[in-house]
Short mmCIF file of C-alpha atoms in Angstrom, two decimals:
data_model
loop_
_atom_site.label_atom_id
_atom_site.label_comp_id
_atom_site.label_asym_id
_atom_site.label_seq_id
_atom_site.Cartn_x
_atom_site.Cartn_y
_atom_site.Cartn_z
CA UNK A 1 -28.67 15.99 -8.07
CA UNK A 2 -28.19 13.05 -10.39
CA UNK A 3 -26.81 15.28 -13.15
CA UNK A 4 -23.35 15.43 -14.75
CA UNK A 5 -21.30 18.60 -15.18
CA UNK A 6 -18.40 18.44 -17.64
CA UNK A 7 -15.70 21.10 -17.20
CA UNK A 8 -13.22 20.92 -20.08
CA UNK A 9 -10.65 23.13 -18.37
CA UNK A 10 -9.93 23.69 -14.68
CA UNK A 11 -12.06 24.26 -11.60
CA UNK A 12 -10.37 27.24 -9.91
CA UNK A 13 -10.68 28.62 -6.40
CA UNK A 14 -9.06 32.07 -6.22
CA UNK A 15 -8.11 33.78 -2.97
CA UNK A 16 -9.66 37.18 -2.23
CA UNK A 17 -8.25 40.16 -0.34
CA UNK A 18 -10.43 39.54 2.72
CA UNK A 19 -8.62 38.80 5.96
CA UNK A 20 -10.92 35.97 7.13
CA UNK A 21 -10.79 32.30 6.23
CA UNK A 22 -12.28 31.22 2.92
CA UNK A 23 -14.47 28.11 2.46
CA UNK A 24 -15.86 26.92 -0.87
CA UNK A 25 -18.12 23.84 -1.06
CA UNK A 26 -18.77 21.41 -3.92
CA UNK A 27 -21.60 19.04 -2.99
CA UNK A 28 -24.59 17.13 -4.30
CA UNK A 29 -25.53 13.69 -5.64
CA UNK A 30 -24.27 14.29 -9.16
CA UNK A 31 -21.00 13.91 -11.09
CA UNK A 32 -18.31 16.38 -12.10
CA UNK A 33 -15.73 15.64 -14.78
CA UNK A 34 -12.98 18.24 -15.02
CA UNK A 35 -9.56 18.75 -16.55
CA UNK A 36 -7.86 19.82 -13.31
CA UNK A 37 -8.42 21.62 -10.01
CA UNK A 38 -6.44 24.71 -8.97
CA UNK A 39 -6.72 26.06 -5.43
CA UNK A 40 -5.09 29.40 -4.70
CA UNK A 41 -4.06 32.68 -6.28
CA UNK A 42 -1.69 35.39 -5.07
CA UNK A 43 -3.89 38.04 -3.46
CA UNK A 44 -2.63 40.93 -1.35
CA UNK A 45 -4.19 41.74 2.01
CA UNK A 46 -3.33 44.34 4.58
CA UNK A 47 -3.36 42.60 7.98
CA UNK A 48 -0.84 40.24 9.56
CA UNK A 49 -3.06 37.15 9.69
CA UNK A 50 -2.93 33.52 8.58
CA UNK A 51 -5.89 32.73 6.37
CA UNK A 52 -6.92 29.14 5.73
CA UNK A 53 -8.48 28.83 2.28
CA UNK A 54 -10.36 25.53 1.95
CA UNK A 55 -12.06 23.78 -0.94
CA UNK A 56 -14.50 21.25 0.53
CA UNK A 57 -15.67 18.45 -1.76
CA UNK A 58 -18.48 16.03 -0.89
CA UNK A 59 -20.05 15.52 -4.30
CA UNK A 60 -21.01 11.91 -5.04
CA UNK A 61 -18.47 11.48 -7.85
CA UNK A 62 -15.70 13.68 -9.18
CA UNK A 63 -13.26 12.68 -11.93
CA UNK A 64 -10.15 14.82 -12.38
CA UNK A 65 -8.52 14.00 -15.72
CA UNK A 66 -5.30 15.82 -14.88
CA UNK A 67 -3.68 17.26 -11.76
CA UNK A 68 -4.79 19.00 -8.59
CA UNK A 69 -2.78 22.08 -7.52
CA UNK A 70 -2.98 23.33 -3.92
CA UNK A 71 -1.10 26.64 -3.50
CA UNK A 72 -0.19 28.75 -0.47
CA UNK A 73 1.13 32.32 -0.55
CA UNK A 74 2.44 35.14 1.61
CA UNK A 75 1.71 38.85 1.32
CA UNK A 76 4.34 41.59 1.49
CA UNK A 77 5.71 39.96 4.67
CA UNK A 78 5.72 36.39 5.99
CA UNK A 79 3.14 37.21 8.68
CA UNK A 80 0.49 37.59 5.99
CA UNK A 81 -0.25 34.07 4.87
CA UNK A 82 -2.87 32.35 2.76
CA UNK A 83 -2.62 28.58 3.22
CA UNK A 84 -4.48 26.28 0.84
CA UNK A 85 -6.44 23.18 1.90
CA UNK A 86 -8.28 20.55 -0.15
CA UNK A 87 -10.72 18.69 2.09
CA UNK A 88 -12.19 15.55 0.51
CA UNK A 89 -15.12 15.12 2.86
CA UNK A 90 -17.20 12.45 1.13
CA UNK A 91 -18.09 10.77 -2.13
CA UNK A 92 -15.67 9.26 -4.65
CA UNK A 93 -12.89 11.25 -6.27
CA UNK A 94 -10.71 9.88 -9.09
CA UNK A 95 -7.37 11.60 -9.68
CA UNK A 96 -5.71 10.61 -12.94
CA UNK A 97 -2.72 12.88 -12.36
CA UNK A 98 -0.93 14.13 -9.25
CA UNK A 99 -1.96 16.19 -6.23
CA UNK A 100 0.64 19.00 -6.13
CA UNK A 101 1.58 20.97 -3.00
CA UNK A 102 3.04 24.41 -3.82
CA UNK A 103 4.26 26.81 -1.12
CA UNK A 104 5.57 30.28 -1.91
CA UNK A 105 7.48 30.49 1.40
CA UNK A 106 9.01 28.26 4.03
CA UNK A 107 6.36 29.62 6.41
CA UNK A 108 3.39 28.30 4.37
CA UNK A 109 1.49 25.08 4.95
CA UNK A 110 -0.47 23.28 2.24
CA UNK A 111 -2.88 20.46 3.10
CA UNK A 112 -4.87 17.57 1.64
CA UNK A 113 -7.16 16.01 4.22
CA UNK A 114 -10.07 13.60 4.49
CA UNK A 115 -13.36 14.50 6.15
CA UNK A 116 -15.74 12.37 8.19
CA UNK A 117 -18.22 11.12 5.56
CA UNK A 118 -16.37 8.04 4.24
CA UNK A 119 -14.41 9.69 1.41
CA UNK A 120 -13.10 7.38 -1.33
CA UNK A 121 -10.01 8.43 -3.26
CA UNK A 122 -8.86 6.57 -6.39
CA UNK A 123 -5.36 7.27 -7.67
CA UNK A 124 -4.54 6.46 -11.30
CA UNK A 125 -1.30 8.45 -11.64
CA UNK A 126 2.23 7.20 -11.18
CA UNK A 127 2.38 9.14 -7.88
CA UNK A 128 -0.50 10.35 -5.75
CA UNK A 129 1.32 13.38 -4.30
CA UNK A 130 4.05 15.81 -5.34
CA UNK A 131 5.36 17.36 -2.14
CA UNK A 132 6.43 21.03 -1.78
CA UNK A 133 10.00 22.20 -2.25
CA UNK A 134 9.66 24.53 0.70
CA UNK A 135 7.38 25.04 3.65
CA UNK A 136 5.14 22.52 5.39
CA UNK A 137 2.37 20.17 4.38
CA UNK A 138 -0.34 18.04 5.96
CA UNK A 139 -1.74 14.81 4.53
CA UNK A 140 -4.51 12.99 6.43
CA UNK A 141 -5.78 9.75 4.90
CA UNK A 142 -6.98 7.71 7.89
CA UNK A 143 -10.37 9.09 8.85
CA UNK A 144 -12.82 6.34 9.89
CA UNK A 145 -14.24 4.43 6.89
CA UNK A 146 -12.13 6.39 4.41
CA UNK A 147 -10.46 4.58 1.49
CA UNK A 148 -7.51 5.13 -0.80
CA UNK A 149 -7.32 2.82 -3.82
CA UNK A 150 -4.25 2.70 -6.06
CA UNK A 151 -5.84 1.74 -9.37
CA UNK A 152 -3.28 2.48 -12.08
CA UNK A 153 -3.19 -0.28 -14.72
CA UNK A 154 0.62 -0.41 -14.53
CA UNK A 155 3.40 0.26 -12.02
CA UNK A 156 2.58 2.86 -9.37
CA UNK A 157 3.95 4.31 -6.13
CA UNK A 158 1.95 4.03 -2.91
CA UNK A 159 2.38 7.09 -0.71
CA UNK A 160 4.12 6.66 2.63
CA UNK A 161 4.99 7.01 5.40
CA UNK A 162 1.44 7.67 6.52
CA UNK A 163 -1.64 6.04 8.02
CA UNK A 164 -4.62 4.74 6.05
CA UNK A 165 -7.97 3.41 7.15
CA UNK A 166 -8.75 1.29 4.08
CA UNK A 167 -5.86 0.79 1.65
CA UNK A 168 -6.47 -1.03 -1.65
CA UNK A 169 -4.00 -2.11 -4.34
CA UNK A 170 -5.86 -3.07 -7.51
CA UNK A 171 -5.91 -3.69 -11.28
CA UNK A 172 -2.30 -4.60 -12.25
CA UNK A 173 1.34 -3.61 -12.07
CA UNK A 174 3.76 -3.33 -9.17
CA UNK A 175 2.54 -0.99 -6.43
CA UNK A 176 5.67 0.10 -4.53
CA UNK A 177 5.25 1.39 -1.00
CA UNK A 178 7.32 4.54 -0.38
CA UNK A 179 7.46 4.29 3.41
CA UNK A 180 6.12 2.49 6.46
CA UNK A 181 2.33 2.66 6.79
CA UNK A 182 -0.37 1.88 9.29
CA UNK A 183 -3.69 0.46 8.06
CA UNK A 184 -7.01 -0.68 9.48
CA UNK A 185 -7.91 -2.81 6.44
CA UNK A 186 -5.58 -3.84 3.61
CA UNK A 187 -6.83 -5.32 0.33
CA UNK A 188 -4.62 -6.47 -2.53
CA UNK A 189 -6.63 -7.63 -5.52
CA UNK A 190 -6.87 -8.28 -9.26
CA UNK A 191 -3.37 -8.82 -10.71
CA UNK A 192 -1.63 -6.15 -8.66
CA UNK A 193 1.59 -6.73 -6.70
CA UNK A 194 1.96 -4.65 -3.54
CA UNK A 195 5.71 -4.51 -2.93
CA UNK A 196 7.27 -3.07 0.20
CA UNK A 197 10.71 -2.60 1.68
CA UNK A 198 9.02 -1.11 4.76
CA UNK A 199 6.88 -2.50 7.57
CA UNK A 200 3.10 -2.44 7.40
CA UNK A 201 1.32 -2.15 10.75
CA UNK A 202 -2.20 -3.51 10.72
CA UNK A 203 -4.98 -3.55 13.28
CA UNK A 204 -6.29 -6.43 15.40
CA UNK A 205 -9.83 -5.39 14.49
CA UNK A 206 -8.96 -4.98 10.81
CA UNK A 207 -8.75 -7.34 7.84
CA UNK A 208 -6.04 -8.33 5.38
CA UNK A 209 -7.30 -9.76 2.08
CA UNK A 210 -5.37 -10.89 -0.98
CA UNK A 211 -7.76 -11.76 -3.80
CA UNK A 212 -7.79 -12.96 -7.40
CA UNK A 213 -4.17 -13.44 -8.58
CA UNK A 214 -2.67 -10.62 -6.52
CA UNK A 215 0.73 -10.71 -4.81
CA UNK A 216 2.24 -9.29 -1.64
CA UNK A 217 6.04 -8.94 -1.91
CA UNK A 218 8.05 -8.29 1.25
CA UNK A 219 11.65 -7.09 1.22
CA UNK A 220 14.42 -5.73 -0.94
CA UNK A 221 18.15 -6.12 -1.46
CA UNK A 222 18.66 -3.92 1.63
CA UNK A 223 15.72 -4.59 3.95
CA UNK A 224 13.87 -7.43 5.69
CA UNK A 225 10.39 -6.14 6.52
CA UNK A 226 8.05 -8.37 8.45
CA UNK A 227 4.71 -9.73 7.32
CA UNK A 228 2.05 -7.07 8.11
CA UNK A 229 1.69 -7.06 11.89
CA UNK A 230 -1.30 -6.98 14.28
CA UNK A 231 -3.77 -8.71 11.96
CA UNK A 232 -5.22 -11.86 13.55
CA UNK A 233 -5.19 -15.22 11.75
CA UNK A 234 -8.96 -15.23 11.49
CA UNK A 235 -8.94 -11.87 9.70
CA UNK A 236 -6.34 -12.82 7.07
CA UNK A 237 -7.88 -14.18 3.86
CA UNK A 238 -5.89 -15.46 0.87
CA UNK A 239 -7.76 -16.54 -2.27
CA UNK A 240 -6.48 -19.66 -4.11
CA UNK A 241 -4.52 -17.83 -6.85
CA UNK A 242 -2.66 -15.44 -4.57
CA UNK A 243 1.05 -15.30 -3.76
CA UNK A 244 3.20 -14.04 -0.88
CA UNK A 245 6.87 -13.42 -1.69
CA UNK A 246 9.62 -13.07 0.91
CA UNK A 247 12.63 -11.48 -0.77
CA UNK A 248 14.42 -9.67 2.05
CA UNK A 249 18.18 -9.63 2.13
CA UNK A 250 19.63 -12.77 3.77
CA UNK A 251 17.65 -13.84 6.86
CA UNK A 252 13.99 -12.88 7.05
CA UNK A 253 11.18 -14.15 9.25
CA UNK A 254 8.37 -15.99 7.45
CA UNK A 255 5.21 -15.34 9.42
CA UNK A 256 3.09 -18.12 10.90
CA UNK A 257 0.14 -15.77 11.44
CA UNK A 258 -1.70 -16.66 8.17
CA UNK A 259 -3.60 -19.92 8.62
CA UNK A 260 -2.32 -21.02 5.19
CA UNK A 261 -0.35 -19.59 2.30
CA UNK A 262 -1.65 -20.44 -1.15
CA UNK A 263 1.47 -19.76 -3.23
CA UNK A 264 4.64 -19.02 -1.26
CA UNK A 265 7.84 -17.84 -2.94
CA UNK A 266 11.18 -17.56 -1.12
CA UNK A 267 13.86 -15.51 -2.88
CA UNK A 268 16.52 -12.86 -2.35
CA UNK A 269 19.33 -15.09 -1.10
CA UNK A 270 20.20 -16.45 2.32
CA UNK A 271 17.89 -18.41 4.60
CA UNK A 272 14.36 -17.38 5.52
CA UNK A 273 13.19 -18.84 8.87
CA UNK A 274 9.59 -19.55 9.82
CA UNK A 275 8.55 -18.05 13.18
CA UNK A 276 6.09 -20.87 13.90
CA UNK A 277 4.20 -23.58 12.07
CA UNK A 278 3.22 -22.60 8.52
CA UNK A 279 1.03 -24.27 5.92
CA UNK A 280 1.29 -24.05 2.11
CA UNK A 281 -1.66 -25.28 0.03
CA UNK A 282 -0.76 -24.68 -3.64
CA UNK A 283 2.93 -24.11 -4.40
CA UNK A 284 6.28 -23.44 -2.79
CA UNK A 285 9.01 -21.93 -4.98
CA UNK A 286 12.62 -21.59 -3.82
CA UNK A 287 14.47 -18.97 -5.84
CA UNK A 288 18.13 -18.69 -4.83
CA UNK A 289 17.10 -18.87 -1.17
CA UNK A 290 16.51 -21.45 1.53
CA UNK A 291 13.48 -21.91 3.79
CA UNK A 292 14.20 -23.14 7.31
CA UNK A 293 11.89 -24.65 9.89
CA UNK A 294 13.92 -23.17 12.70
CA UNK A 295 13.54 -24.79 16.11
CA UNK A 296 10.49 -26.91 16.98
CA UNK A 297 8.43 -25.68 14.03
CA UNK A 298 6.79 -27.37 11.05
CA UNK A 299 6.37 -26.59 7.37
CA UNK A 300 3.14 -28.33 6.39
CA UNK A 301 2.60 -29.02 2.68
CA UNK A 302 -0.99 -29.57 1.60
CA UNK A 303 -2.21 -32.54 -0.41
CA UNK A 304 -1.93 -30.87 -3.83
CA UNK A 305 1.08 -28.65 -3.24
CA UNK A 306 3.98 -28.48 -5.70
CA UNK A 307 7.58 -27.68 -4.73
CA UNK A 308 10.04 -26.29 -7.27
CA UNK A 309 13.39 -24.55 -7.61
CA UNK A 310 13.59 -21.47 -9.83
CA UNK A 311 16.91 -22.73 -11.21
CA UNK A 312 15.26 -25.93 -12.42
CA UNK A 313 16.79 -28.29 -9.85
CA UNK A 314 17.11 -28.17 -6.09
CA UNK A 315 20.52 -27.49 -4.58
CA UNK A 316 22.16 -26.23 -1.40
CA UNK A 317 21.03 -22.68 -2.24
CA UNK A 318 17.44 -23.71 -2.99
CA UNK A 319 16.40 -26.14 -0.30
CA UNK A 320 14.38 -26.60 2.90
CA UNK A 321 16.54 -26.57 6.00
CA UNK A 322 15.29 -28.94 8.70
CA UNK A 323 17.41 -28.72 11.85
CA UNK A 324 17.16 -31.54 14.37
CA UNK A 325 14.05 -30.11 16.04
CA UNK A 326 12.23 -28.88 12.90
CA UNK A 327 9.94 -30.92 10.62
CA UNK A 328 8.69 -30.95 7.05
CA UNK A 329 5.21 -32.50 6.89
CA UNK A 330 3.47 -33.63 3.69
CA UNK A 331 -0.26 -34.30 3.65
CA UNK A 332 -2.03 -36.70 1.32
CA UNK A 333 -4.77 -39.28 0.99
CA UNK A 334 -3.14 -41.67 -1.51
CA UNK A 335 0.40 -42.85 -2.26
CA UNK A 336 0.85 -40.58 -5.29
CA UNK A 337 0.37 -37.53 -3.08
CA UNK A 338 3.73 -38.31 -1.46
CA UNK A 339 5.72 -39.07 -4.62
CA UNK A 340 7.83 -35.92 -4.86
CA UNK A 341 11.36 -34.75 -4.16
CA UNK A 342 11.79 -33.44 -0.63
CA UNK A 343 14.70 -30.94 -0.94
CA UNK A 344 15.83 -31.14 2.68
CA UNK A 345 19.07 -30.89 4.62
CA UNK A 346 20.29 -30.11 8.11
CA UNK A 347 21.92 -26.91 6.89
CA UNK A 348 23.38 -25.29 3.77
CA UNK A 349 26.42 -27.59 3.97
CA UNK A 350 24.39 -30.80 4.24
CA UNK A 351 21.89 -30.92 1.40
CA UNK A 352 20.47 -34.46 1.56
CA UNK A 353 17.27 -34.64 -0.54
CA UNK A 354 14.74 -37.42 -0.23
CA UNK A 355 12.82 -38.65 -3.28
CA UNK A 356 9.70 -40.79 -3.01
#
């Protein structure tokens, strides 16, 4: 308790010849620093059974400088199986490399799962997981009060599709989501940019926070994902320096669920259409794309907002489309607050800006 154990090489859990399940526990209030973790060795056993061989970790803090290897084997026939499991039950674990799933046979199953005591996993590698070439695998990351934080100080992949409880994108670099995910709470902070071509499903009881100078980027050249769904307006918090980017191909819905965007960037071509009234407080950038009010909706620009075109000057490809029933509203308390160019037009063929 309270002590630090430094292991220069690997922590290894070898399988024995016994036919029953194997459980090994690492616990306590101290710290372990190790080079890697290796679960599993090829051990023969005589009965046709499936053994589950589990390394349980609940130590307060564990730092793995390299990779984690979880291996599963078969005996002299595929009815004799030893399946490896890493169960992160509690405490904080930092993985600087990759968690590798290795199955000897198509019949094996290798697992990485969370336990019930609020485990916290920090990933600093390019990828969190390397999936097996054969066989099956289980990944469980959504136990109540559990957290996965992607903390690499450069570009990084965020594992998906899966479900998280708390998902955090931090430090810096582009964090690219690899599939659709469900989350209870989503936090994007520091200078990181969480970028997704897939939908994010939130929770009405959860919270979405973008802090510091972080960015949420939605869309790709092939997809038009929505703003994260199910979060309520009252549980969405954007700090002043944050940005939301809509860059889906052609048409994409710009969500009216946030009470206010701080910095909003519209790019990726085509026309993005608001699905209700939206508010922008700091800046609106049009980058080779148009933003449309749609029908009976308003784009409200705060007192100190700036509007700009990425090309340097507004045009029919970088404009705000205001159909007959849509409105662009500018707030202000003195005449100078209204002295800007309003890059409006009824549609892409009728760009008719107004300058005050």
